[in-house]
N, CA, C and O atoms as a GROMACS GRO file, in nm:
protein
  512
    1UNK      N    1   0.094  -0.131  -0.003
    1UNK     CA    2  -0.013   0.013  -0.007
    1UNK      C    3   0.099   0.135  -0.004
    1UNK      O    4   0.184   0.156   0.083
    2UNK      N    5   0.077   0.194  -0.100
    2UNK     CA    6   0.145   0.352  -0.103
    2UNK      C    7   0.071   0.448  -0.031
    2UNK      O    8  -0.049   0.454  -0.054
    3UNK      N    9   0.125   0.531   0.060
    3UNK     CA   10   0.093   0.616   0.146
    3UNK      C   11   0.064   0.733   0.056
    3UNK      O   12   0.134   0.757  -0.042
    4UNK      N   13  -0.060   0.820   0.097
    4UNK     CA   14  -0.102   0.946   0.065
    4UNK      C   15  -0.181   1.010   0.173
    4UNK      O   16  -0.259   0.942   0.240
    5UNK      N   17  -0.168   1.127   0.194
    5UNK     CA   18  -0.254   1.216   0.309
    5UNK      C   19  -0.413   1.188   0.284
    5UNK      O   20  -0.478   1.216   0.184
    6UNK      N   21  -0.453   1.129   0.396
    6UNK     CA   22  -0.606   1.086   0.388
    6UNK      C   23  -0.693   1.180   0.414
    6UNK      O   24  -0.813   1.156   0.406
    7UNK      N   25  -0.644   1.310   0.451
    7UNK     CA   26  -0.745   1.418   0.482
    7UNK      C   27  -0.699   1.562   0.436
    7UNK      O   28  -0.593   1.588   0.380
    8UNK      N   29  -0.799   1.648   0.473
    8UNK     CA   30  -0.744   1.790   0.432
    8UNK      C   31  -0.654   1.849   0.530
    8UNK      O   32  -0.610   1.963   0.515
    9UNK      N   33  -0.624   1.772   0.633
    9UNK     CA   34  -0.516   1.823   0.721
    9UNK      C   35  -0.377   1.844   0.686
    9UNK      O   36  -0.352   1.820   0.568
   10UNK      N   37  -0.269   1.885   0.764
   10UNK     CA   38  -0.138   1.900   0.726
   10UNK      C   39  -0.056   1.784   0.741
   10UNK      O   40  -0.064   1.714   0.842
   11UNK      N   41   0.013   1.762   0.658
   11UNK     CA   42   0.132   1.657   0.678
   11UNK      C   43   0.263   1.717   0.714
   11UNK      O   44   0.322   1.795   0.639
   12UNK      N   45   0.304   1.683   0.821
   12UNK     CA   46   0.470   1.744   0.884
   12UNK      C   47   0.547   1.611   0.875
   12UNK      O   48   0.509   1.502   0.918
   13UNK      N   49   0.639   1.636   0.823
   13UNK     CA   50   0.778   1.531   0.790
   13UNK      C   51   0.902   1.568   0.841
   13UNK      O   52   0.946   1.677   0.807
   14UNK      N   53   0.954   1.512   0.902
   14UNK     CA   54   1.092   1.553   0.961
   14UNK      C   55   1.194   1.419   0.954
   14UNK      O   56   1.162   1.302   0.974
   15UNK      N   57   1.309   1.466   0.922
   15UNK     CA   58   1.430   1.366   0.962
   15UNK      C   59   1.454   1.365   1.093
   15UNK      O   60   1.466   1.476   1.144
   16UNK      N   61   1.465   1.263   1.169
   16UNK     CA   62   1.509   1.255   1.311
   16UNK      C   63   1.629   1.279   1.329
   16UNK      O   64   1.709   1.256   1.239
   17UNK      N   65   1.674   1.336   1.461
   17UNK     CA   66   1.815   1.355   1.510
   17UNK      C   67   1.840   1.221   1.607
   17UNK      O   68   1.757   1.169   1.681
   18UNK      N   69   1.956   1.188   1.588
   18UNK     CA   70   2.008   1.072   1.667
   18UNK      C   71   2.003   1.090   1.838
   18UNK      O   72   2.057   1.184   1.896
   19UNK      N   73   1.936   0.993   1.898
   19UNK     CA   74   1.944   0.984   2.055
   19UNK      C   75   1.944   0.847   2.088
   19UNK      O   76   1.911   0.756   2.013
   20UNK      N   77   1.982   0.838   2.205
   20UNK     CA   78   2.014   0.703   2.270
   20UNK      C   79   1.900   0.634   2.340
   20UNK      O   80   1.814   0.697   2.402
   21UNK      N   81   1.899   0.510   2.330
   21UNK     CA   82   1.784   0.432   2.394
   21UNK      C   83   1.750   0.489   2.532
   21UNK      O   84   1.631   0.488   2.564
   22UNK      N   85   1.842   0.538   2.616
   22UNK     CA   86   1.821   0.567   2.743
   22UNK      C   87   1.736   0.699   2.740
   22UNK      O   88   1.643   0.718   2.817
   23UNK      N   89   1.780   0.794   2.638
   23UNK     CA   90   1.692   0.907   2.627
   23UNK      C   91   1.547   0.882   2.607
   23UNK      O   92   1.458   0.941   2.669
   24UNK      N   93   1.526   0.780   2.504
   24UNK     CA   94   1.377   0.770   2.463
   24UNK      C   95   1.317   0.713   2.606
   24UNK      O   96   1.206   0.760   2.632
   25UNK      N   97   1.369   0.625   2.699
   25UNK     CA   98   1.283   0.553   2.790
   25UNK      C   99   1.297   0.632   2.924
   25UNK      O  100   1.215   0.602   3.011
   26UNK      N  101   1.411   0.750   2.961
   26UNK     CA  102   1.430   0.804   3.050
   26UNK      C  103   1.275   0.887   3.119
   26UNK      O  104   1.207   0.970   3.060
   27UNK      N  105   1.255   0.839   3.241
   27UNK     CA  106   1.131   0.867   3.286
   27UNK      C  107   0.995   0.834   3.247
   27UNK      O  108   0.890   0.876   3.294
   28UNK      N  109   1.018   0.745   3.145
   28UNK     CA  110   0.890   0.682   3.084
   28UNK      C  111   0.801   0.604   3.170
   28UNK      O  112   0.841   0.504   3.231
   29UNK      N  113   0.670   0.654   3.177
   29UNK     CA  114   0.560   0.586   3.251
   29UNK      C  115   0.457   0.512   3.156
   29UNK      O  116   0.467   0.513   3.033
   30UNK      N  117   0.358   0.448   3.224
   30UNK     CA  118   0.249   0.408   3.118
   30UNK      C  119   0.164   0.490   3.084
   30UNK      O  120   0.081   0.456   3.001
   31UNK      N  121   0.163   0.616   3.139
   31UNK     CA  122   0.069   0.714   3.077
   31UNK      C  123   0.145   0.815   2.988
   31UNK      O  124   0.081   0.882   2.906
   32UNK      N  125   0.275   0.827   3.000
   32UNK     CA  126   0.348   0.910   2.922
   32UNK      C  127   0.406   0.854   2.795
   32UNK      O  128   0.464   0.940   2.728
   33UNK      N  129   0.405   0.736   2.745
   33UNK     CA  130   0.476   0.661   2.637
   33UNK      C  131   0.377   0.567   2.592
   33UNK      O  132   0.286   0.518   2.660
   34UNK      N  133   0.404   0.548   2.470
   34UNK     CA  134   0.319   0.470   2.371
   34UNK      C  135   0.382   0.426   2.258
   34UNK      O  136   0.432   0.503   2.176
   35UNK      N  137   0.385   0.282   2.245
   35UNK     CA  138   0.515   0.235   2.131
   35UNK      C  139   0.417   0.156   2.033
   35UNK      O  140   0.303   0.127   2.068
   36UNK      N  141   0.464   0.125   1.920
   36UNK     CA  142   0.378   0.039   1.819
   36UNK      C  143   0.490  -0.021   1.710
   36UNK      O  144   0.560   0.048   1.636
   37UNK      N  145   0.489  -0.149   1.720
   37UNK     CA  146   0.591  -0.216   1.606
   37UNK      C  147   0.523  -0.338   1.544
   37UNK      O  148   0.547  -0.454   1.580
   38UNK      N  149   0.442  -0.306   1.455
   38UNK     CA  150   0.373  -0.412   1.359
   38UNK      C  151   0.481  -0.488   1.309
   38UNK      O  152   0.587  -0.431   1.284
   39UNK      N  153   0.462  -0.653   1.287
   39UNK     CA  154   0.555  -0.720   1.217
   39UNK      C  155   0.556  -0.692   1.070
   39UNK      O  156   0.461  -0.656   1.001
   40UNK      N  157   0.683  -0.714   1.034
   40UNK     CA  158   0.716  -0.694   0.876
   40UNK      C  159   0.779  -0.573   0.837
   40UNK      O  160   0.846  -0.583   0.734
   41UNK      N  161   0.776  -0.441   0.901
   41UNK     CA  162   0.826  -0.317   0.903
   41UNK      C  163   0.956  -0.282   0.944
   41UNK      O  164   1.005  -0.174   0.911
   42UNK      N  165   1.028  -0.382   1.028
   42UNK     CA  166   1.141  -0.354   1.100
   42UNK      C  167   1.167  -0.228   1.148
   42UNK      O  168   1.281  -0.181   1.148
   43UNK      N  169   1.038  -0.151   1.204
   43UNK     CA  170   1.053  -0.022   1.274
   43UNK      C  171   0.984  -0.028   1.402
   43UNK      O  172   0.887  -0.104   1.414
   44UNK      N  173   1.027   0.050   1.508
   44UNK     CA  174   0.936   0.060   1.616
   44UNK      C  175   0.920   0.203   1.643
   44UNK      O  176   1.019   0.273   1.665
   45UNK      N  177   0.797   0.254   1.643
   45UNK     CA  178   0.798   0.395   1.701
   45UNK      C  179   0.730   0.409   1.833
   45UNK      O  180   0.643   0.333   1.873
   46UNK      N  181   0.779   0.519   1.902
   46UNK     CA  182   0.718   0.546   2.027
   46UNK      C  183   0.659   0.690   2.043
   46UNK      O  184   0.736   0.775   1.998
   47UNK      N  185   0.552   0.737   2.091
   47UNK     CA  186   0.525   0.869   2.125
   47UNK      C  187   0.537   0.892   2.265
   47UNK      O  188   0.494   0.808   2.344
   48UNK      N  189   0.595   1.003   2.306
   48UNK     CA  190   0.625   1.065   2.448
   48UNK      C  191   0.542   1.173   2.453
   48UNK      O  192   0.564   1.284   2.406
   49UNK      N  193   0.439   1.133   2.515
   49UNK     CA  194   0.320   1.267   2.526
   49UNK      C  195   0.364   1.387   2.602
   49UNK      O  196   0.319   1.497   2.572
   50UNK      N  197   0.461   1.369   2.715
   50UNK     CA  198   0.515   1.454   2.792
   50UNK      C  199   0.621   1.554   2.716
   50UNK      O  200   0.651   1.666   2.756
   51UNK      N  201   0.663   1.501   2.617
   51UNK     CA  202   0.758   1.557   2.524
   51UNK      C  203   0.727   1.609   2.416
   51UNK      O  204   0.803   1.692   2.366
   52UNK      N  205   0.608   1.574   2.354
   52UNK     CA  206   0.542   1.596   2.184
   52UNK      C  207   0.650   1.533   2.118
   52UNK      O  208   0.693   1.599   2.023
   53UNK      N  209   0.706   1.428   2.137
   53UNK     CA  210   0.828   1.376   2.059
   53UNK      C  211   0.761   1.247   1.991
   53UNK      O  212   0.664   1.190   2.043
   54UNK      N  213   0.824   1.203   1.866
   54UNK     CA  214   0.796   1.076   1.818
   54UNK      C  215   0.949   1.006   1.798
   54UNK      O  216   1.038   1.058   1.730
   55UNK      N  217   0.960   0.905   1.855
   55UNK     CA  218   1.083   0.819   1.841
   55UNK      C  219   1.078   0.701   1.750
   55UNK      O  220   0.974   0.636   1.744
   56UNK      N  221   1.163   0.675   1.691
   56UNK     CA  222   1.191   0.556   1.572
   56UNK      C  223   1.299   0.500   1.570
   56UNK      O  224   1.406   0.556   1.545
   57UNK      N  225   1.278   0.346   1.605
   57UNK     CA  226   1.398   0.251   1.597
   57UNK      C  227   1.420   0.195   1.463
   57UNK      O  228   1.318   0.159   1.404
   58UNK      N  229   1.520   0.182   1.410
   58UNK     CA  230   1.552   0.099   1.314
   58UNK      C  231   1.583  -0.044   1.368
   58UNK      O  232   1.686  -0.080   1.425
   59UNK      N  233   1.474  -0.117   1.339
   59UNK     CA  234   1.501  -0.266   1.412
   59UNK      C  235   1.592  -0.355   1.323
   59UNK      O  236   1.648  -0.451   1.375
   60UNK      N  237   1.608  -0.328   1.193
   60UNK     CA  238   1.698  -0.419   1.122
   60UNK      C  239   1.768  -0.319   1.018
   60UNK      O  240   1.703  -0.235   0.955
   61UNK      N  241   1.892  -0.333   1.006
   61UNK     CA  242   1.955  -0.240   0.901
   61UNK      C  243   1.945  -0.353   0.780
   61UNK      O  244   2.007  -0.459   0.775
   62UNK      N  245   1.857  -0.304   0.690
   62UNK     CA  246   1.827  -0.364   0.552
   62UNK      C  247   1.843  -0.272   0.420
   62UNK      O  248   1.801  -0.305   0.310
   63UNK      N  249   1.906  -0.160   0.446
   63UNK     CA  250   1.907  -0.075   0.349
   63UNK      C  251   1.793   0.034   0.338
   63UNK      O  252   1.794   0.123   0.253
   64UNK      N  253   1.705   0.020   0.422
   64UNK     CA  254   1.574   0.107   0.417
   64UNK      C  255   1.555   0.213   0.504
   64UNK      O  256   1.575   0.170   0.618
   65UNK      N  257   1.524   0.339   0.506
   65UNK     CA  258   1.494   0.421   0.613
   65UNK      C  259   1.373   0.383   0.678
   65UNK      O  260   1.290   0.338   0.599
   66UNK      N  261   1.338   0.386   0.792
   66UNK     CA  262   1.240   0.368   0.870
   66UNK      C  263   1.160   0.490   0.910
   66UNK      O  264   1.227   0.592   0.927
   67UNK      N  265   1.039   0.499   0.926
   67UNK     CA  266   0.944   0.578   0.989
   67UNK      C  267   0.833   0.572   1.067
   67UNK      O  268   0.754   0.478   1.055
   68UNK      N  269   0.817   0.656   1.142
   68UNK     CA  270   0.686   0.650   1.244
   68UNK      C  271   0.603   0.768   1.200
   68UNK      O  272   0.648   0.876   1.160
   69UNK      N  273   0.464   0.730   1.214
   69UNK     CA  274   0.357   0.822   1.165
   69UNK      C  275   0.274   0.829   1.283
   69UNK      O  276   0.237   0.725   1.337
   70UNK      N  277   0.241   0.946   1.328
   70UNK     CA  278   0.134   0.978   1.422
   70UNK      C  279   0.010   1.062   1.360
   70UNK      O  280   0.021   1.177   1.319
   71UNK      N  281  -0.118   0.983   1.358
   71UNK     CA  282  -0.209   1.092   1.289
   71UNK      C  283  -0.313   1.113   1.406
   71UNK      O  284  -0.364   1.024   1.474
   72UNK      N  285  -0.337   1.261   1.417
   72UNK     CA  286  -0.453   1.309   1.503
   72UNK      C  287  -0.485   1.435   1.483
   72UNK      O  288  -0.402   1.508   1.429
   73UNK      N  289  -0.606   1.483   1.520
   73UNK     CA  290  -0.659   1.592   1.486
   73UNK      C  291  -0.677   1.627   1.349
   73UNK      O  292  -0.700   1.743   1.317
   74UNK      N  293  -0.668   1.534   1.264
   74UNK     CA  294  -0.657   1.591   1.102
   74UNK      C  295  -0.534   1.615   1.053
   74UNK      O  296  -0.525   1.646   0.934
   75UNK      N  297  -0.436   1.607   1.122
   75UNK     CA  298  -0.308   1.630   1.089
   75UNK      C  299  -0.190   1.486   1.098
   75UNK      O  300  -0.182   1.406   1.192
   76UNK      N  301  -0.127   1.486   0.996
   76UNK     CA  302  -0.008   1.358   1.031
   76UNK      C  303   0.136   1.406   1.039
   76UNK      O  304   0.192   1.480   0.958
   77UNK      N  305   0.190   1.351   1.156
   77UNK     CA  306   0.346   1.362   1.177
   77UNK      C  307   0.422   1.226   1.143
   77UNK      O  308   0.403   1.114   1.188
   78UNK      N  309   0.512   1.270   1.052
   78UNK     CA  310   0.618   1.147   1.044
   78UNK      C  311   0.766   1.182   1.073
   78UNK      O  312   0.809   1.297   1.064
   79UNK      N  313   0.836   1.082   1.107
   79UNK     CA  314   0.945   1.106   1.195
   79UNK      C  315   1.021   0.991   1.099
   79UNK      O  316   0.972   0.879   1.091
   80UNK      N  317   1.136   1.024   1.032
   80UNK     CA  318   1.203   0.933   0.980
   80UNK      C  319   1.326   0.911   1.027
   80UNK      O  320   1.398   1.004   1.063
   81UNK      N  321   1.363   0.784   1.031
   81UNK     CA  322   1.507   0.716   1.059
   81UNK      C  323   1.606   0.680   0.936
   81UNK      O  324   1.588   0.578   0.869
   82UNK      N  325   1.710   0.768   0.909
   82UNK     CA  326   1.757   0.748   0.781
   82UNK      C  327   1.881   0.654   0.804
   82UNK      O  328   1.957   0.629   0.711
   83UNK      N  329   1.900   0.607   0.922
   83UNK     CA  330   2.028   0.518   0.938
   83UNK      C  331   2.016   0.398   0.898
   83UNK      O  332   1.992   0.308   0.978
   84UNK      N  333   2.034   0.372   0.749
   84UNK     CA  334   2.002   0.253   0.668
   84UNK      C  335   2.105   0.138   0.670
   84UNK      O  336   2.060   0.026   0.646
   85UNK      N  337   2.229   0.150   0.693
   85UNK     CA  338   2.328   0.089   0.700
   85UNK      C  339   2.374  -0.010   0.842
   85UNK      O  340   2.321   0.028   0.947
   86UNK      N  341   2.444  -0.103   0.850
   86UNK     CA  342   2.459  -0.162   0.963
   86UNK      C  343   2.455  -0.077   1.110
   86UNK      O  344   2.416  -0.115   1.221
   87UNK      N  345   2.504   0.037   1.072
   87UNK     CA  346   2.518   0.134   1.214
   87UNK      C  347   2.377   0.170   1.236
   87UNK      O  348   2.352   0.237   1.336
   88UNK      N  349   2.284   0.138   1.160
   88UNK     CA  350   2.123   0.177   1.180
   88UNK      C  351   2.072   0.066   1.259
   88UNK      O  352   1.971   0.092   1.326
   89UNK      N  353   2.117  -0.044   1.265
   89UNK     CA  354   2.032  -0.136   1.328
   89UNK      C  355   2.035  -0.104   1.506
   89UNK      O  356   2.132  -0.093   1.582
   90UNK      N  357   1.884  -0.093   1.533
   90UNK     CA  358   1.860  -0.064   1.658
   90UNK      C  359   1.909   0.081   1.704
   90UNK      O  360   1.944   0.106   1.820
   91UNK      N  361   1.907   0.178   1.594
   91UNK     CA  362   1.938   0.307   1.647
   91UNK      C  363   1.788   0.378   1.652
   91UNK      O  364   1.688   0.335   1.594
   92UNK      N  365   1.796   0.491   1.729
   92UNK     CA  366   1.691   0.549   1.755
   92UNK      C  367   1.701   0.700   1.712
   92UNK      O  368   1.814   0.747   1.713
   93UNK      N  369   1.592   0.784   1.674
   93UNK     CA  370   1.623   0.901   1.634
   93UNK      C  371   1.478   0.970   1.703
   93UNK      O  372   1.384   0.900   1.741
   94UNK      N  373   1.481   1.113   1.711
   94UNK     CA  374   1.341   1.185   1.758
   94UNK      C  375   1.318   1.294   1.684
   94UNK      O  376   1.410   1.347   1.621
   95UNK      N  377   1.189   1.341   1.683
   95UNK     CA  378   1.151   1.432   1.610
   95UNK      C  379   1.051   1.506   1.705
   95UNK      O  380   0.983   1.429   1.773
   96UNK      N  381   1.030   1.623   1.723
   96UNK     CA  382   0.963   1.716   1.828
   96UNK      C  383   0.850   1.807   1.744
   96UNK      O  384   0.886   1.866   1.642
   97UNK      N  385   0.746   1.814   1.780
   97UNK     CA  386   0.630   1.908   1.732
   97UNK      C  387   0.544   1.979   1.866
   97UNK      O  388   0.548   1.941   1.983
   98UNK      N  389   0.466   2.097   1.807
   98UNK     CA  390   0.391   2.141   1.905
   98UNK      C  391   0.260   2.101   1.860
   98UNK      O  392   0.187   2.185   1.807
   99UNK      N  393   0.220   1.970   1.876
   99UNK     CA  394   0.089   1.940   1.856
   99UNK      C  395  -0.006   1.959   1.962
   99UNK      O  396   0.040   1.999   2.069
  100UNK      N  397  -0.142   1.935   1.951
  100UNK     CA  398  -0.225   1.971   2.037
  100UNK      C  399  -0.190   1.884   2.170
  100UNK      O  400  -0.172   1.763   2.158
  101UNK      N  401  -0.181   1.940   2.288
  101UNK     CA  402  -0.202   1.842   2.404
  101UNK      C  403  -0.286   1.722   2.428
  101UNK      O  404  -0.238   1.619   2.474
  102UNK      N  405  -0.412   1.736   2.396
  102UNK     CA  406  -0.529   1.650   2.432
  102UNK      C  407  -0.566   1.588   2.274
  102UNK      O  408  -0.593   1.669   2.186
  103UNK      N  409  -0.565   1.490   2.254
  103UNK     CA  410  -0.593   1.450   2.125
  103UNK      C  411  -0.641   1.268   2.110
  103UNK      O  412  -0.625   1.188   2.202
  104UNK      N  413  -0.686   1.240   2.002
  104UNK     CA  414  -0.720   1.097   1.959
  104UNK      C  415  -0.616   1.090   1.867
  104UNK      O  416  -0.576   1.192   1.812
  105UNK      N  417  -0.554   0.952   1.838
  105UNK     CA  418  -0.462   0.939   1.743
  105UNK      C  419  -0.461   0.795   1.682
  105UNK      O  420  -0.523   0.705   1.738
  106UNK      N  421  -0.410   0.779   1.599
  106UNK     CA  422  -0.346   0.622   1.555
  106UNK      C  423  -0.199   0.675   1.498
  106UNK      O  424  -0.162   0.786   1.459
  107UNK      N  425  -0.130   0.538   1.512
  107UNK     CA  426   0.019   0.516   1.479
  107UNK      C  427   0.037   0.414   1.385
  107UNK      O  428  -0.019   0.304   1.393
  108UNK      N  429   0.129   0.454   1.280
  108UNK     CA  430   0.184   0.357   1.191
  108UNK      C  431   0.319   0.356   1.196
  108UNK      O  432   0.378   0.446   1.257
  109UNK      N  433   0.402   0.232   1.121
  109UNK     CA  434   0.544   0.231   1.079
  109UNK      C  435   0.562   0.212   0.943
  109UNK      O  436   0.465   0.183   0.873
  110UNK      N  437   0.662   0.224   0.900
  110UNK     CA  438   0.695   0.195   0.770
  110UNK      C  439   0.839   0.200   0.702
  110UNK      O  440   0.920   0.212   0.794
  111UNK      N  441   0.888   0.198   0.613
  111UNK     CA  442   1.008   0.194   0.550
  111UNK      C  443   1.026   0.230   0.412
  111UNK      O  444   0.917   0.247   0.356
  112UNK      N  445   1.123   0.247   0.339
  112UNK     CA  446   1.112   0.302   0.220
  112UNK      C  447   1.280   0.357   0.164
  112UNK      O  448   1.382   0.348   0.231
  113UNK      N  449   1.270   0.401   0.053
  113UNK     CA  450   1.393   0.462  -0.011
  113UNK      C  451   1.364   0.583  -0.059
  113UNK      O  452   1.249   0.623  -0.040
  114UNK      N  453   1.445   0.656  -0.120
  114UNK     CA  454   1.423   0.804  -0.146
  114UNK      C  455   1.293   0.843  -0.237
  114UNK      O  456   1.243   0.956  -0.237
  115UNK      N  457   1.250   0.742  -0.309
  115UNK     CA  458   1.128   0.772  -0.417
  115UNK      C  459   1.008   0.698  -0.385
  115UNK      O  460   0.902   0.722  -0.443
  116UNK      N  461   1.019   0.608  -0.295
  116UNK     CA  462   0.890   0.540  -0.221
  116UNK      C  463   0.903   0.493  -0.095
  116UNK      O  464   1.013   0.461  -0.050
  117UNK      N  465   0.786   0.484  -0.024
  117UNK     CA  466   0.778   0.425   0.112
  117UNK      C  467   0.664   0.339   0.100
  117UNK      O  468   0.585   0.349   0.006
  118UNK      N  469   0.652   0.243   0.202
  118UNK     CA  470   0.523   0.177   0.244
  118UNK      C  471   0.479   0.197   0.389
  118UNK      O  472   0.570   0.228   0.465
  119UNK      N  473   0.380   0.188   0.432
  119UNK     CA  474   0.362   0.223   0.552
  119UNK      C  475   0.239   0.110   0.616
  119UNK      O  476   0.142   0.077   0.548
  120UNK      N  477   0.257   0.066   0.733
  120UNK     CA  478   0.175  -0.029   0.817
  120UNK      C  479  -0.001   0.010   0.827
  120UNK      O  480  -0.051   0.119   0.799
  121UNK      N  481  -0.055  -0.081   0.862
  121UNK     CA  482  -0.214  -0.049   0.908
  121UNK      C  483  -0.181   0.053   1.037
  121UNK      O  484  -0.078   0.075   1.100
  122UNK      N  485  -0.301   0.096   1.046
  122UNK     CA  486  -0.298   0.192   1.208
  122UNK      C  487  -0.303   0.092   1.311
  122UNK      O  488  -0.341  -0.024   1.296
  123UNK      N  489  -0.263   0.148   1.416
  123UNK     CA  490  -0.278   0.105   1.551
  123UNK      C  491  -0.425   0.124   1.604
  123UNK      O  492  -0.476   0.223   1.552
  124UNK      N  493  -0.494   0.069   1.677
  124UNK     CA  494  -0.600   0.110   1.729
  124UNK      C  495  -0.605   0.239   1.772
  124UNK      O  496  -0.510   0.287   1.835
  125UNK      N  497  -0.742   0.327   1.738
  125UNK     CA  498  -0.742   0.464   1.827
  125UNK      C  499  -0.732   0.480   1.956
  125UNK      O  500  -0.802   0.418   2.035
  126UNK      N  501  -0.631   0.579   1.993
  126UNK     CA  502  -0.616   0.587   2.124
  126UNK      C  503  -0.629   0.734   2.177
  126UNK      O  504  -0.584   0.820   2.102
  127UNK      N  505  -0.678   0.773   2.283
  127UNK     CA  506  -0.696   0.906   2.337
  127UNK      C  507  -0.620   0.927   2.445
  127UNK      O  508  -0.602   0.843   2.533
  128UNK      N  509  -0.562   1.062   2.442
  128UNK     CA  510  -0.494   1.101   2.580
  128UNK      C  511  -0.536   1.266   2.604
  128UNK      O  512  -0.496   1.325   2.704
   0.00000   0.00000   0.00000
């Protein structure tokens, strides 16, 4: 399935900045972090609500960038992990936005190359 914006909202896409695993999980609680890692996409994404940040882990160094997508309030936010080679295996990146503090959303992960990407089905709808 090829991805396209599904609504009249805005699409926000960033290349993530490298962070450590400890940065992602520091201070994490059941109420301030949510992760999603559907099989077959070799990516894990986590949302930190307290930081308004998306974290994306490259679960397998297979030559593709990985991405995490958060869709809520009519807008879509995508964070891309470009660490595609062996050094990208299990690397984390972070992207931050000033999205609404309270919202309902779905999450997706995906992978691709510079001219294409594929994206997973959505997580269940969650509200915070």
